[in-house]
Amino acid sequence: MCAESPDGTDYRRVSSPKHTEVSVARQSPQRPDADEPQLDEATAATESEEAGDTAASSGEADRSLWEELRIDPVEIALPAGSGFTLRAYRPARELTPTDVAERDADDPFLARGREVVEDDDDDDETVVILDEELAEEFAEADEEEKQSARKGDKAEADAEDESEDEDAAADEEVPLFLSHRGRLLLFKTPESLVSFIRSGAPHDMSQLDGWNELSERVEPADIAPLDEDTYELDLVVENLRGGHDTWDPTLLIEAGEAARDLAYALRLPAVLDMLSAGSSLDDLDEALRATVGGGIGGFMGRRRLKKIGAQTASLGWRTIVGKISAVVDWRD
């Protein structure tokens, strides 16, 4: 007989087949494996710090040789290719400039500039004065000019002495590259550069105090220039030709720094003049630096850039890259 509820609903018990449930213990994603030892927070933090210190120390070790000897590997890209070399900065009084006599002798334009032009004595005019009073006036005028000249020479000498004293006190550091007889040595691979360093061949960097130590310790893996020591001079002209909207400030600023260093170290006065203060290319450099700074200065810098002709800038830089390329000695 079936039981009925007060409202007349018939509740029938339905029997279901028996079944066995198997419970599987699931591991929480946040729970560590049972087989792995659990570390407390202090131990984990200590190991993390030690790992970070190890990574940092290994990164510093890669640069320790260069930082100790104050010499840096540099990579320079030119239209003829890309190569590795070395650069150092030292006070000018500690360095002997590279000898460019042989290099300049091979350049007909520079050789022509060194020719001595003798004065033509036939053009000298002899003035004969017959009036004695007029002669005395000329003599007095000459004496006054001599006295004035002596005073001017003394003042100029004093100014030069003061300037020399200031320069000696400052003793500004100047660049020195791996060069020989006025030519930059560029190596196509790190291995060839290291081989040259160990060879004992003559070059301008042998005057550095730490050079012997470098030749004993350097390895090809050490020739890894930083981004700031990598210069793409081969891209400058093409970038400038693209117009103001495509100019790359970082590329052009770094190229200017490299060109100035190379021009000074390799004794290229024409390049130094083209990049000297007040030149059109120096104005370009200052305007680019202003744009990088942002703010009002950046706005003014962009206005200045629009006044600089793209064609003039590209032609100037083509000349600079050409003069630097002409004094490169490529080594395999």
mmCIF file of C-alpha atoms in Angstrom:
data_model
loop_
_atom_site.group_PDB
_atom_site.id
_atom_site.type_symbol
_atom_site.label_atom_id
_atom_site.label_comp_id
_atom_site.label_asym_id
_atom_site.label_seq_id
_atom_site.Cartn_x
_atom_site.Cartn_y
_atom_site.Cartn_z
ATOM 1 C CA MET A 1 0.000 0.000 0.000
ATOM 2 C CA CYS A 2 1.298 3.353 -0.960
ATOM 3 C CA ALA A 3 1.491 6.198 1.426
ATOM 4 C CA GLU A 4 -0.274 9.333 0.449
ATOM 5 C CA SER A 5 0.490 12.815 1.514
ATOM 6 C CA PRO A 6 -2.188 14.980 3.069
ATOM 7 C CA ASP A 7 -2.701 16.720 -0.269
ATOM 8 C CA GLY A 8 -3.203 13.407 -2.041
ATOM 9 C CA THR A 9 0.160 13.148 -3.705
ATOM 10 C CA ASP A 10 1.311 9.582 -4.131
ATOM 11 C CA TYR A 11 4.923 9.120 -2.985
ATOM 12 C CA ARG A 12 6.340 5.901 -4.360
ATOM 13 C CA ARG A 13 9.825 4.710 -3.325
ATOM 14 C CA VAL A 14 11.840 3.854 -6.326
ATOM 15 C CA SER A 15 14.747 1.591 -5.680
ATOM 16 C CA SER A 16 17.967 2.318 -7.574
ATOM 17 C CA PRO A 17 20.700 -0.158 -8.271
ATOM 18 C CA LYS A 18 23.552 -0.124 -5.830
ATOM 19 C CA HIS A 19 26.861 1.298 -7.042
ATOM 20 C CA THR A 20 30.226 1.839 -5.515
ATOM 21 C CA GLU A 21 31.823 5.297 -5.640
ATOM 22 C CA VAL A 22 35.583 5.568 -5.876
ATOM 23 C CA SER A 23 36.978 8.741 -4.352
ATOM 24 C CA VAL A 24 40.133 10.179 -5.963
ATOM 25 C CA ALA A 25 42.110 12.688 -3.983
ATOM 26 C CA ARG A 26 42.907 15.660 -6.219
ATOM 27 C CA GLN A 27 45.908 17.829 -5.477
ATOM 28 C CA SER A 28 45.295 21.536 -5.288
ATOM 29 C CA PRO A 29 47.161 23.572 -7.905
ATOM 30 C CA GLN A 30 48.494 25.757 -5.111
ATOM 31 C CA ARG A 31 49.741 22.845 -3.086
ATOM 32 C CA PRO A 32 53.327 21.689 -3.656
ATOM 33 C CA ASP A 33 54.050 18.140 -4.670
ATOM 34 C CA ALA A 34 54.232 15.776 -1.794
ATOM 35 C CA ASP A 35 57.557 14.427 -3.021
ATOM 36 C CA GLU A 36 59.141 17.885 -3.049
ATOM 37 C CA PRO A 37 60.340 19.377 0.216
ATOM 38 C CA GLN A 38 58.478 22.445 1.292
ATOM 39 C CA LEU A 39 60.557 25.597 1.801
ATOM 40 C CA ASP A 40 59.590 28.305 4.148
ATOM 41 C CA GLU A 41 59.398 31.884 2.888
ATOM 42 C CA ALA A 42 62.720 32.924 4.425
ATOM 43 C CA THR A 43 64.630 30.097 2.725
ATOM 44 C CA ALA A 44 62.996 30.791 -0.642
ATOM 45 C CA ALA A 45 63.798 34.487 -0.418
ATOM 46 C CA THR A 46 67.429 33.749 0.469
ATOM 47 C CA GLU A 47 67.865 31.417 -2.498
ATOM 48 C CA SER A 48 66.252 33.963 -4.825
ATOM 49 C CA GLU A 49 68.648 36.675 -3.654
ATOM 50 C CA GLU A 50 71.637 34.372 -4.080
ATOM 51 C CA ALA A 51 70.550 33.525 -7.620
ATOM 52 C CA GLY A 52 70.181 37.215 -8.425
ATOM 53 C CA ASP A 53 73.608 37.999 -6.993
ATOM 54 C CA THR A 54 75.153 35.199 -9.043
ATOM 55 C CA ALA A 55 73.566 36.476 -12.251
ATOM 56 C CA ALA A 56 74.660 40.021 -11.514
ATOM 57 C CA SER A 57 78.216 38.969 -10.724
ATOM 58 C CA SER A 58 78.452 36.957 -13.942
ATOM 59 C CA GLY A 59 77.230 39.970 -15.931
ATOM 60 C CA GLU A 60 79.803 42.232 -14.282
ATOM 61 C CA ALA A 61 82.560 39.708 -14.971
ATOM 62 C CA ASP A 62 81.986 40.112 -18.709
ATOM 63 C CA ARG A 63 82.928 43.802 -18.438
ATOM 64 C CA SER A 64 85.480 43.576 -15.654
ATOM 65 C CA LEU A 65 88.461 43.438 -18.018
ATOM 66 C CA TRP A 66 87.435 46.585 -19.885
ATOM 67 C CA GLU A 67 86.478 48.487 -16.752
ATOM 68 C CA GLU A 68 89.767 47.630 -15.094
ATOM 69 C CA LEU A 69 91.933 48.685 -18.050
ATOM 70 C CA ARG A 70 89.663 51.568 -19.160
ATOM 71 C CA ILE A 71 89.577 50.368 -22.759
ATOM 72 C CA ASP A 72 86.393 49.541 -24.677
ATOM 73 C CA PRO A 73 85.627 47.391 -27.710
ATOM 74 C CA VAL A 74 83.861 49.369 -30.423
ATOM 75 C CA GLU A 75 81.959 48.344 -33.546
ATOM 76 C CA ILE A 76 81.806 50.755 -36.487
ATOM 77 C CA ALA A 77 79.709 50.197 -39.601
ATOM 78 C CA LEU A 78 80.834 51.936 -42.799
ATOM 79 C CA PRO A 79 79.659 51.594 -46.406
ATOM 80 C CA ALA A 80 82.432 49.037 -47.007
ATOM 81 C CA GLY A 81 81.365 46.871 -44.074
ATOM 82 C CA SER A 82 81.335 46.582 -40.301
ATOM 83 C CA GLY A 83 84.366 46.018 -38.110
ATOM 84 C CA PHE A 84 85.632 45.879 -34.531
ATOM 85 C CA THR A 85 88.301 48.050 -32.952
ATOM 86 C CA LEU A 86 89.267 49.484 -29.558
ATOM 87 C CA ARG A 87 88.961 52.947 -28.022
ATOM 88 C CA ALA A 88 90.258 54.558 -24.838
ATOM 89 C CA TYR A 89 90.124 58.010 -23.275
ATOM 90 C CA ARG A 90 93.195 59.447 -21.592
ATOM 91 C CA PRO A 91 94.518 62.910 -20.652
ATOM 92 C CA ALA A 92 96.160 64.533 -23.657
ATOM 93 C CA ARG A 93 99.497 64.855 -21.854
ATOM 94 C CA GLU A 94 99.700 61.052 -21.554
ATOM 95 C CA LEU A 95 99.248 60.332 -25.267
ATOM 96 C CA THR A 96 101.457 60.649 -28.314
ATOM 97 C CA PRO A 97 99.314 61.496 -31.370
ATOM 98 C CA THR A 98 99.357 59.097 -34.278
ATOM 99 C CA ASP A 99 101.980 59.792 -36.951
ATOM 100 C CA VAL A 100 100.226 60.897 -40.149
ATOM 101 C CA ALA A 101 103.283 61.907 -42.196
ATOM 102 C CA GLU A 102 103.257 58.783 -44.355
ATOM 103 C CA ARG A 103 99.480 58.833 -44.770
ATOM 104 C CA ASP A 104 99.355 62.488 -45.771
ATOM 105 C CA ALA A 105 102.289 62.056 -48.151
ATOM 106 C CA ASP A 106 100.124 59.679 -50.169
ATOM 107 C CA ASP A 107 97.411 62.357 -50.453
ATOM 108 C CA PRO A 108 98.255 64.795 -53.277
ATOM 109 C CA PHE A 109 95.985 67.488 -51.850
ATOM 110 C CA LEU A 110 97.653 67.426 -48.444
ATOM 111 C CA ALA A 111 101.108 67.248 -50.011
ATOM 112 C CA ARG A 112 100.343 70.290 -52.132
ATOM 113 C CA GLY A 113 99.347 72.211 -49.018
ATOM 114 C CA ARG A 114 102.739 71.550 -47.447
ATOM 115 C CA GLU A 115 104.728 72.968 -50.358
ATOM 116 C CA VAL A 116 106.715 76.022 -49.435
ATOM 117 C CA VAL A 117 105.975 78.997 -51.609
ATOM 118 C CA GLU A 118 108.844 81.440 -51.773
ATOM 119 C CA ASP A 119 108.125 85.151 -51.802
ATOM 120 C CA ASP A 120 108.993 87.040 -54.936
ATOM 121 C CA ASP A 121 111.609 89.611 -53.955
ATOM 122 C CA ASP A 122 111.226 91.389 -57.276
ATOM 123 C CA ASP A 123 107.894 92.815 -56.128
ATOM 124 C CA ASP A 124 109.439 94.633 -53.162
ATOM 125 C CA GLU A 125 109.161 98.371 -53.454
ATOM 126 C CA THR A 126 111.816 100.762 -52.195
ATOM 127 C CA VAL A 127 110.561 104.128 -50.935
ATOM 128 C CA VAL A 128 112.981 107.015 -51.106
ATOM 129 C CA ILE A 129 112.169 110.005 -48.885
ATOM 130 C CA LEU A 130 113.940 113.253 -49.700
ATOM 131 C CA ASP A 131 112.263 115.616 -47.188
ATOM 132 C CA GLU A 132 114.021 115.441 -43.774
ATOM 133 C CA GLU A 133 111.006 116.645 -41.770
ATOM 134 C CA LEU A 134 108.780 114.105 -43.471
ATOM 135 C CA ALA A 135 111.382 111.437 -42.747
ATOM 136 C CA GLU A 136 111.331 112.325 -39.043
ATOM 137 C CA GLU A 137 107.534 112.083 -38.981
ATOM 138 C CA PHE A 138 107.704 108.637 -40.569
ATOM 139 C CA ALA A 139 110.345 107.574 -38.035
ATOM 140 C CA GLU A 140 108.219 108.719 -35.097
ATOM 141 C CA ALA A 141 105.174 106.943 -36.507
ATOM 142 C CA ASP A 142 107.186 103.750 -36.943
ATOM 143 C CA GLU A 143 108.432 103.952 -33.344
ATOM 144 C CA GLU A 144 104.890 104.376 -32.022
ATOM 145 C CA GLU A 145 103.745 101.388 -34.053
ATOM 146 C CA LYS A 146 106.608 99.298 -32.675
ATOM 147 C CA GLN A 147 105.766 100.231 -29.087
ATOM 148 C CA SER A 148 102.101 99.465 -29.656
ATOM 149 C CA ALA A 149 103.011 96.153 -31.246
ATOM 150 C CA ARG A 150 105.252 95.252 -28.300
ATOM 151 C CA LYS A 151 102.432 96.003 -25.851
ATOM 152 C CA GLY A 152 100.011 93.970 -27.927
ATOM 153 C CA ASP A 153 102.441 91.045 -28.141
ATOM 154 C CA LYS A 154 102.963 91.126 -24.376
ATOM 155 C CA ALA A 155 99.223 91.155 -23.682
ATOM 156 C CA GLU A 156 98.695 88.341 -26.165
ATOM 157 C CA ALA A 157 101.528 86.325 -24.610
ATOM 158 C CA ASP A 158 100.031 86.796 -21.138
ATOM 159 C CA ALA A 159 96.641 85.664 -22.407
ATOM 160 C CA GLU A 160 98.203 82.602 -24.036
ATOM 161 C CA ASP A 161 100.053 81.740 -20.818
ATOM 162 C CA GLU A 162 96.824 81.960 -18.830
ATOM 163 C CA SER A 163 95.045 79.818 -21.394
ATOM 164 C CA GLU A 164 97.814 77.215 -21.298
ATOM 165 C CA ASP A 165 97.688 77.125 -17.500
ATOM 166 C CA GLU A 166 93.928 76.568 -17.584
ATOM 167 C CA ASP A 167 94.286 73.816 -20.176
ATOM 168 C CA ALA A 168 97.016 72.138 -18.144
ATOM 169 C CA ALA A 169 94.857 72.288 -15.019
ATOM 170 C CA ALA A 170 91.849 70.829 -16.765
ATOM 171 C CA ASP A 171 93.857 68.298 -18.799
ATOM 172 C CA GLU A 172 90.859 67.142 -20.767
ATOM 173 C CA GLU A 173 90.662 63.488 -21.770
ATOM 174 C CA VAL A 174 90.917 62.779 -25.489
ATOM 175 C CA PRO A 175 90.112 59.666 -27.540
ATOM 176 C CA LEU A 176 92.629 57.117 -28.765
ATOM 177 C CA PHE A 177 91.727 54.311 -31.178
ATOM 178 C CA LEU A 178 93.518 51.152 -32.236
ATOM 179 C CA SER A 179 95.340 52.775 -35.142
ATOM 180 C CA HIS A 180 98.725 52.869 -36.833
ATOM 181 C CA ARG A 181 100.312 55.720 -38.772
ATOM 182 C CA GLY A 182 97.081 57.655 -39.025
ATOM 183 C CA ARG A 183 94.911 54.737 -40.139
ATOM 184 C CA LEU A 184 92.109 53.134 -38.143
ATOM 185 C CA LEU A 185 92.482 49.362 -37.776
ATOM 186 C CA LEU A 186 89.107 47.642 -38.248
ATOM 187 C CA PHE A 187 88.743 43.875 -37.869
ATOM 188 C CA LYS A 188 85.894 41.918 -39.408
ATOM 189 C CA THR A 189 85.696 39.336 -36.605
ATOM 190 C CA PRO A 190 86.428 39.302 -32.862
ATOM 191 C CA GLU A 191 88.892 36.465 -33.447
ATOM 192 C CA SER A 192 90.987 38.503 -35.870
ATOM 193 C CA LEU A 193 91.034 41.452 -33.462
ATOM 194 C CA VAL A 194 92.205 39.268 -30.571
ATOM 195 C CA SER A 195 94.832 37.672 -32.801
ATOM 196 C CA PHE A 196 96.214 41.114 -33.636
ATOM 197 C CA ILE A 197 96.217 42.194 -29.985
ATOM 198 C CA ARG A 198 98.283 39.139 -29.068
ATOM 199 C CA SER A 199 100.626 39.450 -32.060
ATOM 200 C CA GLY A 200 102.741 42.315 -30.752
ATOM 201 C CA ALA A 201 102.394 44.234 -34.033
ATOM 202 C CA PRO A 202 103.035 48.007 -33.807
ATOM 203 C CA HIS A 203 100.108 50.356 -33.187
ATOM 204 C CA ASP A 204 99.236 53.526 -31.270
ATOM 205 C CA MET A 205 97.591 51.824 -28.279
ATOM 206 C CA SER A 206 100.805 50.121 -27.208
ATOM 207 C CA GLN A 207 101.612 53.311 -25.254
ATOM 208 C CA LEU A 208 98.809 52.565 -22.763
ATOM 209 C CA ASP A 209 99.871 51.238 -19.372
ATOM 210 C CA GLY A 210 97.499 48.274 -19.356
ATOM 211 C CA TRP A 211 98.109 47.091 -22.903
ATOM 212 C CA ASN A 212 100.375 44.156 -22.002
ATOM 213 C CA GLU A 213 97.831 42.882 -19.513
ATOM 214 C CA LEU A 214 95.073 43.161 -22.110
ATOM 215 C CA SER A 215 97.077 41.139 -24.631
ATOM 216 C CA GLU A 216 97.467 38.358 -22.061
ATOM 217 C CA ARG A 217 93.870 38.198 -20.827
ATOM 218 C CA VAL A 218 91.579 39.107 -23.722
ATOM 219 C CA GLU A 219 89.470 36.417 -25.391
ATOM 220 C CA PRO A 220 87.214 36.581 -28.478
ATOM 221 C CA ALA A 221 84.153 36.358 -26.202
ATOM 222 C CA ASP A 222 85.232 39.637 -24.585
ATOM 223 C CA ILE A 223 84.833 41.520 -27.872
ATOM 224 C CA ALA A 224 81.175 42.377 -27.284
ATOM 225 C CA PRO A 225 80.629 46.142 -27.677
ATOM 226 C CA LEU A 226 77.835 47.783 -25.734
ATOM 227 C CA ASP A 227 74.963 49.332 -27.667
ATOM 228 C CA GLU A 228 76.340 52.778 -26.876
ATOM 229 C CA ASP A 229 79.681 51.761 -28.434
ATOM 230 C CA THR A 230 78.139 50.599 -31.715
ATOM 231 C CA TYR A 231 78.018 53.214 -34.483
ATOM 232 C CA GLU A 232 76.176 52.836 -37.786
ATOM 233 C CA LEU A 233 77.843 55.465 -39.941
ATOM 234 C CA ASP A 234 76.707 53.610 -43.048
ATOM 235 C CA LEU A 235 73.063 54.559 -42.375
ATOM 236 C CA VAL A 236 73.531 58.279 -41.736
ATOM 237 C CA VAL A 237 73.440 59.628 -45.298
ATOM 238 C CA GLU A 238 70.437 57.530 -46.294
ATOM 239 C CA ASN A 239 68.558 58.581 -43.164
ATOM 240 C CA LEU A 240 69.192 62.267 -43.837
ATOM 241 C CA ARG A 241 68.056 61.935 -47.438
ATOM 242 C CA GLY A 242 64.668 60.731 -46.234
ATOM 243 C CA GLY A 243 63.745 64.192 -44.964
ATOM 244 C CA HIS A 244 62.997 65.735 -41.588
ATOM 245 C CA ASP A 245 60.158 63.365 -40.734
ATOM 246 C CA THR A 246 62.370 60.278 -41.012
ATOM 247 C CA TRP A 247 65.473 61.550 -39.221
ATOM 248 C CA ASP A 248 66.613 59.261 -36.408
ATOM 249 C CA PRO A 249 67.991 61.439 -33.561
ATOM 250 C CA THR A 250 69.753 58.583 -31.765
ATOM 251 C CA LEU A 251 71.473 57.372 -34.932
ATOM 252 C CA LEU A 252 72.623 60.855 -35.949
ATOM 253 C CA ILE A 253 73.746 61.983 -32.478
ATOM 254 C CA GLU A 254 75.813 58.840 -31.897
ATOM 255 C CA ALA A 255 77.309 59.129 -35.381
ATOM 256 C CA GLY A 256 78.368 62.695 -34.602
ATOM 257 C CA GLU A 257 80.078 61.600 -31.391
ATOM 258 C CA ALA A 258 81.950 58.822 -33.178
ATOM 259 C CA ALA A 259 82.980 61.092 -36.058
ATOM 260 C CA ARG A 260 84.379 63.716 -33.677
ATOM 261 C CA ASP A 261 86.368 61.098 -31.766
ATOM 262 C CA LEU A 262 87.720 59.557 -34.963
ATOM 263 C CA ALA A 263 88.581 62.932 -36.476
ATOM 264 C CA TYR A 264 90.532 63.939 -33.379
ATOM 265 C CA ALA A 265 92.337 60.630 -32.887
ATOM 266 C CA LEU A 266 93.180 60.174 -36.587
ATOM 267 C CA ARG A 267 94.023 63.865 -37.082
ATOM 268 C CA LEU A 268 91.439 64.752 -39.709
ATOM 269 C CA PRO A 269 91.163 68.555 -39.435
ATOM 270 C CA ALA A 270 88.688 68.834 -42.314
ATOM 271 C CA VAL A 271 86.193 66.612 -40.471
ATOM 272 C CA LEU A 272 86.708 68.527 -37.224
ATOM 273 C CA ASP A 273 85.995 71.783 -39.047
ATOM 274 C CA MET A 274 82.778 70.407 -40.530
ATOM 275 C CA LEU A 275 81.576 69.400 -37.052
ATOM 276 C CA SER A 276 82.959 72.408 -35.170
ATOM 277 C CA ALA A 277 80.797 74.779 -33.151
ATOM 278 C CA GLY A 278 78.718 77.060 -35.344
ATOM 279 C CA SER A 279 78.813 74.809 -38.411
ATOM 280 C CA SER A 280 75.615 73.638 -40.085
ATOM 281 C CA LEU A 281 76.190 70.042 -38.971
ATOM 282 C CA ASP A 282 76.790 71.199 -35.407
ATOM 283 C CA ASP A 283 73.474 73.086 -35.559
ATOM 284 C CA LEU A 284 71.864 69.851 -36.720
ATOM 285 C CA ASP A 285 73.385 67.985 -33.777
ATOM 286 C CA GLU A 286 72.203 70.552 -31.221
ATOM 287 C CA ALA A 287 68.687 70.611 -32.661
ATOM 288 C CA LEU A 288 68.481 66.811 -32.543
ATOM 289 C CA ARG A 289 69.612 66.774 -28.920
ATOM 290 C CA ALA A 290 66.953 69.348 -28.087
ATOM 291 C CA THR A 291 64.213 67.205 -29.636
ATOM 292 C CA VAL A 292 65.282 64.227 -27.544
ATOM 293 C CA GLY A 293 65.018 66.320 -24.380
ATOM 294 C CA GLY A 294 61.339 67.071 -24.985
ATOM 295 C CA GLY A 295 59.352 69.936 -23.499
ATOM 296 C CA ILE A 296 59.747 73.494 -24.757
ATOM 297 C CA GLY A 297 63.315 72.717 -25.766
ATOM 298 C CA GLY A 298 62.090 69.827 -27.882
ATOM 299 C CA PHE A 299 59.534 72.056 -29.592
ATOM 300 C CA MET A 300 62.189 74.656 -30.374
ATOM 301 C CA GLY A 301 64.524 71.924 -31.565
ATOM 302 C CA ARG A 302 61.958 70.641 -34.055
ATOM 303 C CA ARG A 303 61.512 74.165 -35.390
ATOM 304 C CA ARG A 304 65.267 74.475 -35.849
ATOM 305 C CA LEU A 305 65.404 71.150 -37.677
ATOM 306 C CA LYS A 306 62.922 72.378 -40.266
ATOM 307 C CA LYS A 307 65.331 75.184 -41.163
ATOM 308 C CA ILE A 308 68.163 72.737 -41.906
ATOM 309 C CA GLY A 309 68.238 71.500 -45.472
ATOM 310 C CA ALA A 310 68.139 67.734 -45.843
ATOM 311 C CA GLN A 311 70.281 67.865 -48.974
ATOM 312 C CA THR A 312 72.937 70.041 -47.337
ATOM 313 C CA ALA A 313 73.097 67.780 -44.290
ATOM 314 C CA SER A 314 73.299 64.584 -46.339
ATOM 315 C CA LEU A 315 76.046 65.984 -48.581
ATOM 316 C CA GLY A 316 78.049 67.110 -45.567
ATOM 317 C CA TRP A 317 77.784 63.742 -43.892
ATOM 318 C CA ARG A 318 78.641 61.932 -47.110
ATOM 319 C CA THR A 319 81.911 63.871 -47.143
ATOM 320 C CA ILE A 320 82.602 62.994 -43.502
ATOM 321 C CA VAL A 321 81.924 59.288 -43.976
ATOM 322 C CA GLY A 322 84.066 59.310 -47.101
ATOM 323 C CA LYS A 323 87.041 60.918 -45.334
ATOM 324 C CA ILE A 324 86.829 58.477 -42.430
ATOM 325 C CA SER A 325 86.510 55.503 -44.785
ATOM 326 C CA ALA A 326 89.603 56.681 -46.668
ATOM 327 C CA VAL A 327 91.810 56.223 -43.585
ATOM 328 C CA VAL A 328 90.546 52.765 -42.557
ATOM 329 C CA ASP A 329 92.859 49.762 -42.725
ATOM 330 C CA TRP A 330 90.618 46.694 -42.958
ATOM 331 C CA ARG A 331 91.933 43.492 -41.398
ATOM 332 C CA ASP A 332 90.449 40.016 -41.826
#
